[in-house]
mmCIF file of C-alpha atoms and ligand atoms in Angstrom:
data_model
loop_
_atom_site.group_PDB
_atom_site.id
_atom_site.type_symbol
_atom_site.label_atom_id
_atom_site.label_comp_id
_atom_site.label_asym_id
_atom_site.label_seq_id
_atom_site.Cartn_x
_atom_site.Cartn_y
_atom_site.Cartn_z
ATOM 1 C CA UNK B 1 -30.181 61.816 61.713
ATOM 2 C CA UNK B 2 -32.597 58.671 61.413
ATOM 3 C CA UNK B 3 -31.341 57.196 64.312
ATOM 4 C CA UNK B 4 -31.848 60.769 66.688
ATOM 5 C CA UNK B 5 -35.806 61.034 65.202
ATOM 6 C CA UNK B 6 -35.988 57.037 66.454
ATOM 7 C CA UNK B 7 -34.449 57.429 69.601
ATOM 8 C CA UNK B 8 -37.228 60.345 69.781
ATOM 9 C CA UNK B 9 -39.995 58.132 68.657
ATOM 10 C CA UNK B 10 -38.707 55.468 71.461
ATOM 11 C CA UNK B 11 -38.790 57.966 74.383
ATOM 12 C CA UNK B 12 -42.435 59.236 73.965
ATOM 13 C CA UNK B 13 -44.918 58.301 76.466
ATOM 14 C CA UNK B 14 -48.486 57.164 75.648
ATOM 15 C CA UNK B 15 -50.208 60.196 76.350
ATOM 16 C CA UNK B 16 -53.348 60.166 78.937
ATOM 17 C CA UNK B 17 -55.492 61.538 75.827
ATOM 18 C CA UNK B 18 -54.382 58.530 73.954
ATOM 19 C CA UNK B 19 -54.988 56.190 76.769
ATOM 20 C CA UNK B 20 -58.728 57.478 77.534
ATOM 21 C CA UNK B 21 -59.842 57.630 73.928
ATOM 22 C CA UNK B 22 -58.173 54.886 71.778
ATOM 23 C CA UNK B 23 -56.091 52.340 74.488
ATOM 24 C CA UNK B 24 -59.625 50.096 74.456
ATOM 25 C CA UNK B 25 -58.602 49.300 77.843
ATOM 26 C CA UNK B 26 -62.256 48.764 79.811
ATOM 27 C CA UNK B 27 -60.365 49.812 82.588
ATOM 28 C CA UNK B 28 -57.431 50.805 84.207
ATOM 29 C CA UNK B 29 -55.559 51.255 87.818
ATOM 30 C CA UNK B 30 -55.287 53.942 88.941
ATOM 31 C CA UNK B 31 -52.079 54.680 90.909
ATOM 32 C CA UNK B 32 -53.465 56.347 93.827
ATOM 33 C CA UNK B 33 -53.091 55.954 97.925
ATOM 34 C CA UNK B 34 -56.834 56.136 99.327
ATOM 35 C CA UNK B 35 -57.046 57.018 102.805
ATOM 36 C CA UNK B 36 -59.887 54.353 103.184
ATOM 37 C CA UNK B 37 -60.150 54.329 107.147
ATOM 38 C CA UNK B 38 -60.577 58.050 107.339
ATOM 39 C CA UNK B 39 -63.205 58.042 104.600
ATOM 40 C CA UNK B 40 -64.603 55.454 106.607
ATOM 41 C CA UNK B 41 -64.702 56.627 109.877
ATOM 42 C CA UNK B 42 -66.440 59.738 107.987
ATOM 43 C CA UNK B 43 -69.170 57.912 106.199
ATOM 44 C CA UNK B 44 -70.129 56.407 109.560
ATOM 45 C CA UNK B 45 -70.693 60.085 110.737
ATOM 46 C CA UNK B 46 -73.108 60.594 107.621
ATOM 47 C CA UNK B 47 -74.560 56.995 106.347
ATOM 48 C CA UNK B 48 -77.925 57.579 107.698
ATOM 49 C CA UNK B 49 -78.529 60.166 105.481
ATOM 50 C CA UNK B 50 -77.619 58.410 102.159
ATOM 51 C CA UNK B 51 -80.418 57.463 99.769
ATOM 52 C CA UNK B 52 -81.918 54.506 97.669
ATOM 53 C CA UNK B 53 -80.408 55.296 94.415
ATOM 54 C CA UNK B 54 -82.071 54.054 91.288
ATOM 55 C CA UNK B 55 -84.797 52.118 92.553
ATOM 56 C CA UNK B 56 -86.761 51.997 89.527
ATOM 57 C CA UNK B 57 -84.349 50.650 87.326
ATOM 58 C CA UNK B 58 -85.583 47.002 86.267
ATOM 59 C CA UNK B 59 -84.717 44.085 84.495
ATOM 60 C CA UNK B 60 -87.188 41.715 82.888
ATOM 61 C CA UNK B 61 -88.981 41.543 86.841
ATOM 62 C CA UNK B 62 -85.968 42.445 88.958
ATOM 63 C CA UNK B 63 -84.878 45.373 90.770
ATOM 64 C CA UNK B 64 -81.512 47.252 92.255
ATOM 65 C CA UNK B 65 -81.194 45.719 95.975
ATOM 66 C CA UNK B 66 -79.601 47.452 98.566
ATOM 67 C CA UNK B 67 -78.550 50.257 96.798
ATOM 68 C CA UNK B 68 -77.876 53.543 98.741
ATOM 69 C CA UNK B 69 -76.186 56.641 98.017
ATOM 70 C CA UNK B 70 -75.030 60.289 99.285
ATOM 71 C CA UNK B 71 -73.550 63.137 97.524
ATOM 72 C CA UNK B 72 -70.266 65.064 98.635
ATOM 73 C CA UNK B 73 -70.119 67.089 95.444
ATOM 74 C CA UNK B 74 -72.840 67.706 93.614
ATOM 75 C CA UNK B 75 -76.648 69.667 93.788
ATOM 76 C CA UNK B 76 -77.293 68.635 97.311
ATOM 77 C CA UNK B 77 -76.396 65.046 99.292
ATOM 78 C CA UNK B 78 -79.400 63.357 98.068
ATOM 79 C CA UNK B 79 -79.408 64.151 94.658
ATOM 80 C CA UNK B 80 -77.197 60.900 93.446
ATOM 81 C CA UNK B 81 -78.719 60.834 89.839
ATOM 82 C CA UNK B 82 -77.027 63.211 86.920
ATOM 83 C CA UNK B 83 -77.826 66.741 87.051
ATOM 84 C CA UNK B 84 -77.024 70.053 85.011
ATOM 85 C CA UNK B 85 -77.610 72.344 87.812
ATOM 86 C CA UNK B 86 -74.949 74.052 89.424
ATOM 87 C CA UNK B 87 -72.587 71.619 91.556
ATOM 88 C CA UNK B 88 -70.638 72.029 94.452
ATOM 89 C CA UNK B 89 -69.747 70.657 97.683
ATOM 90 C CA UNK B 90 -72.615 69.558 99.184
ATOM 91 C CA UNK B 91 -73.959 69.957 103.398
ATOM 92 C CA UNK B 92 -71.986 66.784 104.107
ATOM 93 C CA UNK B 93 -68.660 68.408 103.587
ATOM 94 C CA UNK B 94 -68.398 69.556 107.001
ATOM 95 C CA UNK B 95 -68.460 66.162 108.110
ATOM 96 C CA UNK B 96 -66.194 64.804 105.400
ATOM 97 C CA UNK B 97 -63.173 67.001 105.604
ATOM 98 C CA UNK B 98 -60.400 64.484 105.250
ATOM 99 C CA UNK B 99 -62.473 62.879 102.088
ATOM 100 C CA UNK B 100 -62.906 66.046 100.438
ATOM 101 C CA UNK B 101 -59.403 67.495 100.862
ATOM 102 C CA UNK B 102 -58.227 64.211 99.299
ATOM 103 C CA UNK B 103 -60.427 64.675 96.033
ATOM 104 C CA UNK B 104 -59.235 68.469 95.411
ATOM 105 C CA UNK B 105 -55.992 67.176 96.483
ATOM 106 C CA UNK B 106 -55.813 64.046 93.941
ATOM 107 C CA UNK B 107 -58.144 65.524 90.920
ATOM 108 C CA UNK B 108 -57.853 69.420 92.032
ATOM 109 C CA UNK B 109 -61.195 71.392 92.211
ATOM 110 C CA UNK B 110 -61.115 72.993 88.691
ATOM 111 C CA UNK B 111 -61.233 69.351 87.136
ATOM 112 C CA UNK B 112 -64.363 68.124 88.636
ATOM 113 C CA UNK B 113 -67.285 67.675 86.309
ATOM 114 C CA UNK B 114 -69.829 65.854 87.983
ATOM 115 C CA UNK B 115 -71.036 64.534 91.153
ATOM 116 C CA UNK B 116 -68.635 62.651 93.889
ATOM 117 C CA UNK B 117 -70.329 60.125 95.445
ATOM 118 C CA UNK B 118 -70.630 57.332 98.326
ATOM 119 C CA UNK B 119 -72.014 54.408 97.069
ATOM 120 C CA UNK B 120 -73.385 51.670 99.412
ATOM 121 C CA UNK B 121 -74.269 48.317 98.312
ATOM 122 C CA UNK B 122 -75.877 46.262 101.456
ATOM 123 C CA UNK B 123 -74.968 43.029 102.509
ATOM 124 C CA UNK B 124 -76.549 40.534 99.895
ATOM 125 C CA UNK B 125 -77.687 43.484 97.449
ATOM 126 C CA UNK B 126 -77.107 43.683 93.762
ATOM 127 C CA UNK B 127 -76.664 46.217 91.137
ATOM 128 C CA UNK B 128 -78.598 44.722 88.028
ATOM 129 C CA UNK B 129 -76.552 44.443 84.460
ATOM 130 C CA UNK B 130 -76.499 48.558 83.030
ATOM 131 C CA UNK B 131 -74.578 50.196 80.791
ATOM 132 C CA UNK B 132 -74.308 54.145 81.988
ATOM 133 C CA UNK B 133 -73.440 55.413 78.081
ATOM 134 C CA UNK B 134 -72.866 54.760 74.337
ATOM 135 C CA UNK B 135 -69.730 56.364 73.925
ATOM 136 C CA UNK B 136 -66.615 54.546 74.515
ATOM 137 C CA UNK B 137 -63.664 55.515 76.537
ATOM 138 C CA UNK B 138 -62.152 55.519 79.690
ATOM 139 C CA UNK B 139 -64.264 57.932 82.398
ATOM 140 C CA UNK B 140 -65.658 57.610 85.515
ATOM 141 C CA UNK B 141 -63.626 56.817 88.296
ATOM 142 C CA UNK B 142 -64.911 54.087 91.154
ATOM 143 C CA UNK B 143 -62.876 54.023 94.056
ATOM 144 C CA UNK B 144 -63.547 50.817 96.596
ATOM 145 C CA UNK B 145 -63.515 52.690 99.913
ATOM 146 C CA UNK B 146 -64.348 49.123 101.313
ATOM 147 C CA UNK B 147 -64.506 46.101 99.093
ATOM 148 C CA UNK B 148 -65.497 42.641 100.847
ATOM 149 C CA UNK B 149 -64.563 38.958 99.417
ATOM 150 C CA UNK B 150 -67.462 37.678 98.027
ATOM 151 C CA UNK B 151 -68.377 40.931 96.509
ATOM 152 C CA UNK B 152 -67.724 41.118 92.684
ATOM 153 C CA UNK B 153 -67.839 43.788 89.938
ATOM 154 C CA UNK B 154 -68.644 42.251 86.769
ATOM 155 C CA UNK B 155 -67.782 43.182 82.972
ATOM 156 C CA UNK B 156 -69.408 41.681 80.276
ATOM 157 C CA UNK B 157 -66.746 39.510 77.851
ATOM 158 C CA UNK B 158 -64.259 42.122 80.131
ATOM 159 C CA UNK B 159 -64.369 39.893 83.586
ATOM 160 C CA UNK B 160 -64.234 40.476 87.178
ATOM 161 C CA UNK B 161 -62.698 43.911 87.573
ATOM 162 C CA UNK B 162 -60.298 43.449 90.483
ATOM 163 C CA UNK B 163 -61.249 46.105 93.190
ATOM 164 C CA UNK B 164 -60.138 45.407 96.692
ATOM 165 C CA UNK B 165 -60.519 47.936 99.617
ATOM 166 C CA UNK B 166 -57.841 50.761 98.496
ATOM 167 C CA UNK B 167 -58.099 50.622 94.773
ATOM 168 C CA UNK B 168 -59.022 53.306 91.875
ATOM 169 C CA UNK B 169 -60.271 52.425 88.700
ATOM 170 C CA UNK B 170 -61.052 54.386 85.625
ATOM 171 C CA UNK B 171 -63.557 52.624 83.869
ATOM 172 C CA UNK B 172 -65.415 52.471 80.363
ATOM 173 C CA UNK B 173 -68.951 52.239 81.502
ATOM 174 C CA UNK B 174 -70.148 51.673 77.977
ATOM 175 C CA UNK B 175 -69.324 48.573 78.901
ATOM 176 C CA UNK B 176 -72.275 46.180 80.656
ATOM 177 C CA UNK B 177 -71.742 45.871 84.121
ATOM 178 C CA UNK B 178 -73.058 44.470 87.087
ATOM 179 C CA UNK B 179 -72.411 43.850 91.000
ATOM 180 C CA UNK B 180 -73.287 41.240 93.285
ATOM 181 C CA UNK B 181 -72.573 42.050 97.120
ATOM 182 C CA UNK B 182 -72.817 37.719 98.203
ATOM 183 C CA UNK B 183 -71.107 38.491 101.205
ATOM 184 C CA UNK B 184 -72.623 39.716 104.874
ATOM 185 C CA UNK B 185 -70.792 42.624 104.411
ATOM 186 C CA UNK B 186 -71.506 46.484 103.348
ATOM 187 C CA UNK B 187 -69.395 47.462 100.461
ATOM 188 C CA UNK B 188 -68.504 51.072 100.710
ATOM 189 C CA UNK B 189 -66.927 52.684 96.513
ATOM 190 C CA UNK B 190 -67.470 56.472 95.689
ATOM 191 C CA UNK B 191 -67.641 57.282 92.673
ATOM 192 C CA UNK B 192 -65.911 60.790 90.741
ATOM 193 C CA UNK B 193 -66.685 62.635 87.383
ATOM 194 C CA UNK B 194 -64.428 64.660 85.953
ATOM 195 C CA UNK B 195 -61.060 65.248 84.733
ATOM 196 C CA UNK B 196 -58.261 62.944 86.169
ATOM 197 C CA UNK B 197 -54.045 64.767 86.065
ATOM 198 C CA UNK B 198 -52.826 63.320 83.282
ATOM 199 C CA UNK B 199 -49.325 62.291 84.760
ATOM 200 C CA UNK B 200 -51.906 60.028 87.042
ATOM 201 C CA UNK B 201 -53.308 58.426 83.929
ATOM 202 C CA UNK B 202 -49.928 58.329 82.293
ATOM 203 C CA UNK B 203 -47.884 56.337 85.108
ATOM 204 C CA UNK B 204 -51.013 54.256 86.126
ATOM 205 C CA UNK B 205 -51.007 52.972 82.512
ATOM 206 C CA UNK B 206 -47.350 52.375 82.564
ATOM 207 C CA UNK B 207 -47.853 50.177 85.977
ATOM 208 C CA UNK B 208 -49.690 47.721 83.706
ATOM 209 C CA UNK B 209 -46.455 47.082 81.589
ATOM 210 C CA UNK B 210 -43.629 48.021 84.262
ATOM 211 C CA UNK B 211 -45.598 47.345 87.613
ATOM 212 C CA UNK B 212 -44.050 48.633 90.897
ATOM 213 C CA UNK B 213 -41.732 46.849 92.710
HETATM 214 FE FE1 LIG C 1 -73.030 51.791 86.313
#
C-alpha cells in the first residue's frame, strides 16, 4: 500500500503552475521551433513602420539607444507600451501572416493577454538596466527572432541569458535586466503576454534535467 502511494508520488510531474510561481527559475527554455526566416522576411515588409519605444526612460544621464518597436497584437502597431484598451491583431497582420498563425498556433488565441511585439535593438544600441515588475514569477515570453554574437541579455546576480537566433524564453522580469547590442548587427526578439500551454512549460522544464538528445 505504501509502496503504490510512492510509486504515485514518483510519477508526478512538476506542474507548469508550480514551475511559474515557486521553481525561482529567472528563466526558462522554452521548447519551441520558431520559424525565424519567415518572421524575418515579414518584418522586412513592415520595419519602417516600427517605433522608438521608451525613449524617456533614463538612468542617472543615459538613455534607451536604438530602441524600436511595432505591435502585431495589441491597440494598434505603434502602441508598444502597456495598455487596458481592447487588444487585438493589429493593421500589420496582413503583412505578417506566417508570424501570426504561429502565435495562435503555439499559445492559441484565447490565451493571449497582452501585446505581441517586434522588438528592434540597432546596431550598437542598448536597453538601460529595468526591472518591468515587483512580483516574482515566470511571465513574459522573449523570443530572439534574430540574435547576433556580440549582443548580450543581461541578468543581474542571474547572468547572461543564453538567447541565440531560434530560442524562447520565459522570463522573470522582476529581475534587473539589461541589453547591450556591441555588434554591427540589428537584433530582431518579439516579445508575448499571456498564457503559455502548460504541457509547453511542463516538458521545457523537464529539458533542463533530461535535455534532448
Ligand atoms: Fe524589460
Amino acid at each position: 500500500m505504501t509502496n503504490t502511494i510512492l510509486q504515485k508520488l514518483m510519477s508526478q510531474r512538476p506542474s507548469a503552475d508550480w514551475i511559474i510561481n515557486q521553481s525561482g527559475l529567472p528563466y526558462l527554455a522554452l521548447d519551441l521551433d520558431v520559424p525565424t526566416k519567415d518572421i524575418l522576411k515579414e518584418w522586412n515588409v513592415v520595419k519602417h513602420m516600427a517605433v522608438e519605444h521608451r525613449d524617456s526612460d533614463t538612468l542617472l544621464a543615459y538613455k534607451n539607444q536604438g530602441w524600436l518597436s511595432l505591435t502585431l497584437f495589441g491597440v494598434s502597431a505603434n502602441v508598444t507600451t502597456a495598455s487596458d484598451d481592447r487588444h487585438d491583431w493589429t493593421q500589420i497582420k496582413d503583412q505578417c501572416k506566417i508570424t501570426s498563425q504561429w502565435f495562435e498556433d503555439t499559445f492559441r488565441k484565447d490565451n493571449f493577454k497582452g501585446r505581441i511585439r517586434f522588438m528592434l535593438l540597432e546596431p550598437g544600441g542598448h536597453i538601460l538596466p529595468h526591472k518591468d515588475r515587483e512580483a516574482k514569477g515566470l511571465s513574459e515570453i522573449n523570443i530572439a527572432i534574430s540574435n547576433p554574437d556580440d549582443c548580450y541579455f543581461y541578468m543581474e546576480n542571474r547572468g547572461t541569458i543564453p538567447f541565440k537566433q531560434g530560442s524562447a524564453f520565459m522570463l522573470d522580469l522582476s529581475n534587473r535586466h539589461w541589453v547591450v547590442n556591441d555588434s554591427s548587427e540589428p537584433r530582431l526578439h518579439m516579445i508575448y503576454h499571456g498564457r503559455v500551454p502548460e504541457n509547453i512549460i511542463e516538458r521545457s522544464y523537464e529539458n533542463l534535467y533530461y535535455p534532448k538528445k
